[in-house]
Each structure stands twice: as structure tokens, then as C-alpha cells.
Amino acid sequence: MKIGVLALQGAFIEHQTVLEKLGVESVQVRLPEHLDGLDGLIIPGGESTTISKLAIAFGLMQPLREFAGEHAVWGTCAGAIFLSREVGRDQPVLGLMDITVRRNAFGRQVDSFETLLDVPALARVDAINPPFPAVFIRAPLIEKANGSAEVLAALPDGGIVAVQQGRWLATSFHPELSDDDRFHRYFLELAR
Ligand SMILES: NC(=O)CC[C@H](N)C(=O)O
């Protein structure tokens, strides 16, 4: 199995480190041809406007959409914004997942925090399934999950922070920054 990590900007190395620990080969994706032969793709957190500018400059927008049509794709934080259909402002996105996101939804004072999340779907990779330690950094909130997009996790106030739509995943937080590889293992199941 070979997983690509979009390596235009942001926390791509951190995802590669987790994949390496799991014994999975990973490839940095910067150009369309780097998508060849991959079983799945992770779009990391970072700055979604920068990621989209570079993706346009490198001719990646359409190749990424085509790749996602046939493979598992997971966006974390800025990556989730990039995967979404609606960001409520004029910003190029892939428009794949049927979700509406609000960038920087947690405001300045609490722009970064860690919290324990119940994620029932992770029982697929861990029968005991303790709460997941989720790291939020200037995170977006998923305001709506429409159509076949299913909510995997929400904050106690109901704010949606993880969604799955078929083989696509979006998380507002950064599982690559917590010492817990269950989301990565869950994604690898989707990529298989
Ligand atoms: N940690 C992150 O990926 C932050 C996302 C960033 N605030 C954005 O809007 O793109």
C-alpha cells in the first residue's frame, strides 16, 4: 500500500511520520504525476488559501478531483476546508465533500486547544475505543454535513468536527499531532 501526502504547504511530514510508524510507504505529492499508483491521499493542515493557490499553480486541481473519484482521500484542518464544497467566501476549493465549513471558527482566544472526542466509528480499528485526543489549531468548524456525508464526531455543543462521505474523510483537528494512530488506521481501511 502506498499513500500520498499533499506536500505543498503545512503539516505533511507529521502525517508521513505516522504512516512510517504504521509501516506504510508514503509519497510527497506536488505534481499531478505524483498521484500515479497511489492507494489514497492525505491533504494536511496548514493554510488553506496557500494550499489552494499552490494547487492551482501546479495544475493539481482537476487531477486531485479525478483521483478522489476513485480513491480514499482525507483532509485534516486546512485539508478539510480544501475538500469541502462551501466555505462561505470566495476561495478556490476542490468542492468534493458535501460539507459547509467555517474557517477559524473558534476565534482568537481559543485558537488552539485539545479535547477528548467520542468517535464511535473508530471501534472498527480498536474494539475498546477510548475517546480520541483531538488537537485543534485555528480550526474550521463543519457547519453542515449534507447528502451522504455522515458525522463521525462532534464537540459537546454539537459542533461537527469529523465527517465521512464514502471513502472521503474530513477532520477539523490534527490526528497526526496526537500520539494516537487510530484515525490513520481508519483511513488506511478506507484506502484498502
Ligand atoms: N491548522 C490548520 O490547518 C488551520 C487552518 C487555517 N486556519 C485555514 O483556514 O486554512
Short mmCIF file of C-alpha atoms and ligand atoms in Angstrom, two decimals:
data_model
loop_
_atom_site.label_atom_id
_atom_site.label_comp_id
_atom_site.label_asym_id
_atom_site.label_seq_id
_atom_site.Cartn_x
_atom_site.Cartn_y
_atom_site.Cartn_z
CA MET A 1 0.00 0.00 0.00
CA LYS A 2 1.23 3.47 -0.91
CA ILE A 3 -0.32 6.67 0.45
CA GLY A 4 0.30 10.15 -0.94
CA VAL A 5 0.54 13.22 1.25
CA LEU A 6 -0.10 16.53 -0.48
CA ALA A 7 3.18 18.34 0.22
CA LEU A 8 2.55 21.90 -0.95
CA GLN A 9 2.49 23.51 2.49
CA GLY A 10 1.62 22.63 6.08
CA ALA A 11 1.95 19.56 8.30
CA PHE A 12 2.71 16.89 5.70
CA ILE A 13 5.86 15.50 7.34
CA GLU A 14 3.88 14.76 10.52
CA HIS A 15 1.45 12.59 8.54
CA GLN A 16 4.36 10.78 6.89
CA THR A 17 5.86 10.07 10.31
CA VAL A 18 2.66 8.36 11.48
CA LEU A 19 2.40 6.36 8.24
CA GLU A 20 6.01 5.29 8.57
CA LYS A 21 5.37 4.07 12.14
CA LEU A 22 2.49 2.02 10.75
CA GLY A 23 4.82 0.51 8.17
CA VAL A 24 3.08 2.20 5.23
CA GLU A 25 5.01 3.74 2.36
CA SER A 26 4.19 7.42 1.77
CA VAL A 27 4.91 9.73 -1.13
CA GLN A 28 5.04 13.53 -1.23
CA VAL A 29 2.64 14.82 -3.86
CA ARG A 30 3.50 18.14 -5.54
CA LEU A 31 2.68 17.46 -9.18
CA PRO A 32 -0.11 15.55 -10.96
CA GLU A 33 2.18 12.67 -11.94
CA HIS A 34 2.96 12.00 -8.27
CA LEU A 35 -0.60 10.68 -7.89
CA ASP A 36 0.14 7.71 -10.14
CA GLY A 37 -0.03 4.36 -8.36
CA LEU A 38 -1.22 5.72 -5.01
CA ASP A 39 -3.90 3.97 -2.95
CA GLY A 40 -5.04 7.10 -1.11
CA LEU A 41 -4.18 10.72 -0.38
CA ILE A 42 -3.94 12.83 2.76
CA ILE A 43 -4.31 16.60 2.50
CA PRO A 44 -2.64 18.09 5.57
CA GLY A 45 -3.43 21.07 7.75
CA GLY A 46 -1.72 24.37 7.11
CA GLU A 47 -3.17 27.42 5.44
CA SER A 48 -5.97 26.55 3.06
CA THR A 49 -5.59 29.68 0.90
CA THR A 50 -1.88 28.89 0.36
CA ILE A 51 -2.60 25.24 -0.38
CA SER A 52 -5.21 26.16 -2.98
CA LYS A 53 -3.00 28.82 -4.61
CA LEU A 54 -0.17 26.32 -4.99
CA ALA A 55 -2.51 23.54 -6.15
CA ILE A 56 -3.75 25.83 -8.92
CA ALA A 57 -0.19 26.89 -9.83
CA PHE A 58 0.94 23.25 -10.08
CA GLY A 59 -2.06 22.19 -12.17
CA LEU A 60 -3.33 19.89 -9.44
CA MET A 61 -7.00 20.88 -9.08
CA GLN A 62 -8.51 18.64 -11.76
CA PRO A 63 -6.08 15.72 -11.21
CA LEU A 64 -6.93 15.77 -7.49
CA ARG A 65 -10.67 15.70 -8.25
CA GLU A 66 -10.18 12.79 -10.64
CA PHE A 67 -8.02 10.91 -8.15
CA ALA A 68 -10.65 11.40 -5.42
CA GLY A 69 -13.29 9.96 -7.74
CA GLU A 70 -11.59 6.60 -7.43
CA HIS A 71 -9.67 6.65 -4.15
CA ALA A 72 -9.79 7.38 -0.45
CA VAL A 73 -8.91 10.98 0.46
CA TRP A 74 -8.59 12.53 3.91
CA GLY A 75 -8.31 16.23 4.67
CA THR A 76 -7.19 17.44 8.10
CA CYS A 77 -7.95 21.03 9.13
CA ALA A 78 -6.94 23.19 6.13
CA GLY A 79 -7.19 19.96 4.11
CA ALA A 80 -10.81 19.56 5.21
CA ILE A 81 -11.51 23.13 4.07
CA PHE A 82 -9.90 22.34 0.71
CA LEU A 83 -12.07 19.23 0.27
CA SER A 84 -15.33 21.00 1.11
CA ARG A 85 -17.99 22.26 -1.23
CA GLU A 86 -18.76 25.51 0.56
CA VAL A 87 -16.55 27.84 2.62
CA GLY A 88 -18.84 30.87 2.62
CA ARG A 89 -16.27 33.06 0.89
CA ASP A 90 -14.51 33.37 -2.41
CA GLN A 91 -11.74 30.80 -2.06
CA PRO A 92 -10.91 28.02 -4.52
CA VAL A 93 -11.67 24.58 -3.09
CA LEU A 94 -11.91 21.08 -4.56
CA GLY A 95 -15.66 21.05 -3.85
CA LEU A 96 -15.76 17.29 -3.32
CA MET A 97 -17.29 16.70 0.10
CA ASP A 98 -20.84 17.76 0.71
CA ILE A 99 -19.96 19.88 3.73
CA THR A 100 -20.11 23.57 4.59
CA VAL A 101 -17.19 24.77 6.69
CA ARG A 102 -16.44 27.97 8.58
CA ARG A 103 -12.75 28.83 8.78
CA ASN A 104 -11.15 29.88 12.06
CA ALA A 105 -14.46 29.20 13.79
CA PHE A 106 -13.05 29.12 17.31
CA GLY A 107 -11.92 32.74 17.40
CA ARG A 108 -8.68 34.22 18.65
CA GLN A 109 -8.73 33.48 22.37
CA VAL A 110 -9.16 29.74 22.00
CA ASP A 111 -7.46 29.37 18.66
CA SER A 112 -5.73 26.18 19.80
CA PHE A 113 -6.94 23.54 22.22
CA GLU A 114 -7.00 19.83 22.83
CA THR A 115 -10.09 17.86 23.79
CA LEU A 116 -11.24 14.27 24.10
CA LEU A 117 -13.73 13.23 21.43
CA ASP A 118 -16.01 10.23 21.26
CA VAL A 119 -15.68 8.73 17.80
CA PRO A 120 -17.86 5.58 17.64
CA ALA A 121 -16.63 4.76 14.10
CA LEU A 122 -13.09 4.15 15.40
CA ALA A 123 -14.39 0.94 17.00
CA ARG A 124 -13.63 -0.50 13.58
CA VAL A 125 -9.90 -0.28 14.33
CA ASP A 126 -9.99 -0.56 18.15
CA ALA A 127 -12.68 -2.54 19.94
CA ILE A 128 -12.07 -0.72 23.26
CA ASN A 129 -12.26 2.67 21.54
CA PRO A 130 -11.36 5.20 24.25
CA PRO A 131 -12.01 8.90 23.49
CA PHE A 132 -9.68 10.38 20.86
CA PRO A 133 -7.31 13.20 21.91
CA ALA A 134 -8.07 15.82 19.26
CA VAL A 135 -5.72 18.76 18.68
CA PHE A 136 -7.40 21.86 17.21
CA ILE A 137 -5.27 24.67 15.74
CA ARG A 138 -7.14 27.66 14.29
CA ALA A 139 -9.57 25.00 13.24
CA PRO A 140 -12.58 25.20 10.98
CA LEU A 141 -15.99 24.05 12.10
CA ILE A 142 -18.06 21.87 9.82
CA GLU A 143 -21.33 23.77 9.90
CA LYS A 144 -23.32 21.32 7.82
CA ALA A 145 -22.92 17.78 6.54
CA ASN A 146 -25.35 17.24 3.71
CA GLY A 147 -26.40 14.37 1.48
CA SER A 148 -24.36 11.23 2.11
CA ALA A 149 -21.82 12.98 4.37
CA GLU A 150 -22.04 11.32 7.80
CA VAL A 151 -20.98 12.92 11.07
CA LEU A 152 -18.24 10.89 12.80
CA ALA A 153 -17.61 13.24 15.73
CA ALA A 154 -18.95 16.42 17.28
CA LEU A 155 -18.00 18.64 20.21
CA PRO A 156 -20.24 18.68 23.31
CA ASP A 157 -22.00 21.80 21.93
CA GLY A 158 -22.89 19.89 18.76
CA GLY A 159 -20.24 21.47 16.51
CA ILE A 160 -19.30 18.91 13.84
CA VAL A 161 -15.56 18.16 13.64
CA ALA A 162 -15.27 14.88 11.69
CA VAL A 163 -17.23 13.68 8.67
CA GLN A 164 -17.06 10.72 6.32
CA GLN A 165 -18.56 10.56 2.86
CA GLY A 166 -17.91 7.22 1.24
CA ARG A 167 -14.11 6.91 1.07
CA TRP A 168 -13.53 10.57 1.94
CA LEU A 169 -12.78 11.85 5.42
CA ALA A 170 -12.64 15.38 6.81
CA THR A 171 -11.40 16.23 10.30
CA SER A 172 -11.23 19.78 11.73
CA PHE A 173 -8.44 18.69 14.04
CA HIS A 174 -4.93 17.22 13.58
CA PRO A 175 -4.74 13.48 14.35
CA GLU A 176 -1.13 13.49 13.10
CA LEU A 177 -0.19 15.64 16.10
CA SER A 178 -1.61 13.40 18.81
CA ASP A 179 0.07 10.26 19.97
CA ASP A 180 -2.80 8.12 18.69
CA ASP A 181 -2.75 6.50 15.27
CA ARG A 182 -6.37 5.29 15.16
CA PHE A 183 -7.58 7.86 12.61
CA HIS A 184 -4.68 6.94 10.35
CA ARG A 185 -5.52 3.26 10.69
CA TYR A 186 -9.18 4.04 9.98
CA PHE A 187 -8.14 5.90 6.84
CA LEU A 188 -5.93 3.01 5.72
CA GLU A 189 -9.00 0.76 5.93
CA LEU A 190 -10.82 3.12 3.54
CA ALA A 191 -7.82 3.13 1.19
CA ARG A 192 -7.52 -0.65 1.05
N1 LIG B 1 -4.35 24.12 11.35
C1 LIG B 1 -4.90 24.48 10.21
O1 LIG B 1 -4.86 23.76 9.22
C2 LIG B 1 -5.50 25.83 10.20
C3 LIG B 1 -6.41 26.10 9.03
C4 LIG B 1 -6.36 27.57 8.68
N2 LIG B 1 -6.84 28.37 9.77
C5 LIG B 1 -7.17 27.83 7.42
O2 LIG B 1 -8.16 28.48 7.48
O3 LIG B 1 -6.83 27.40 6.39
#
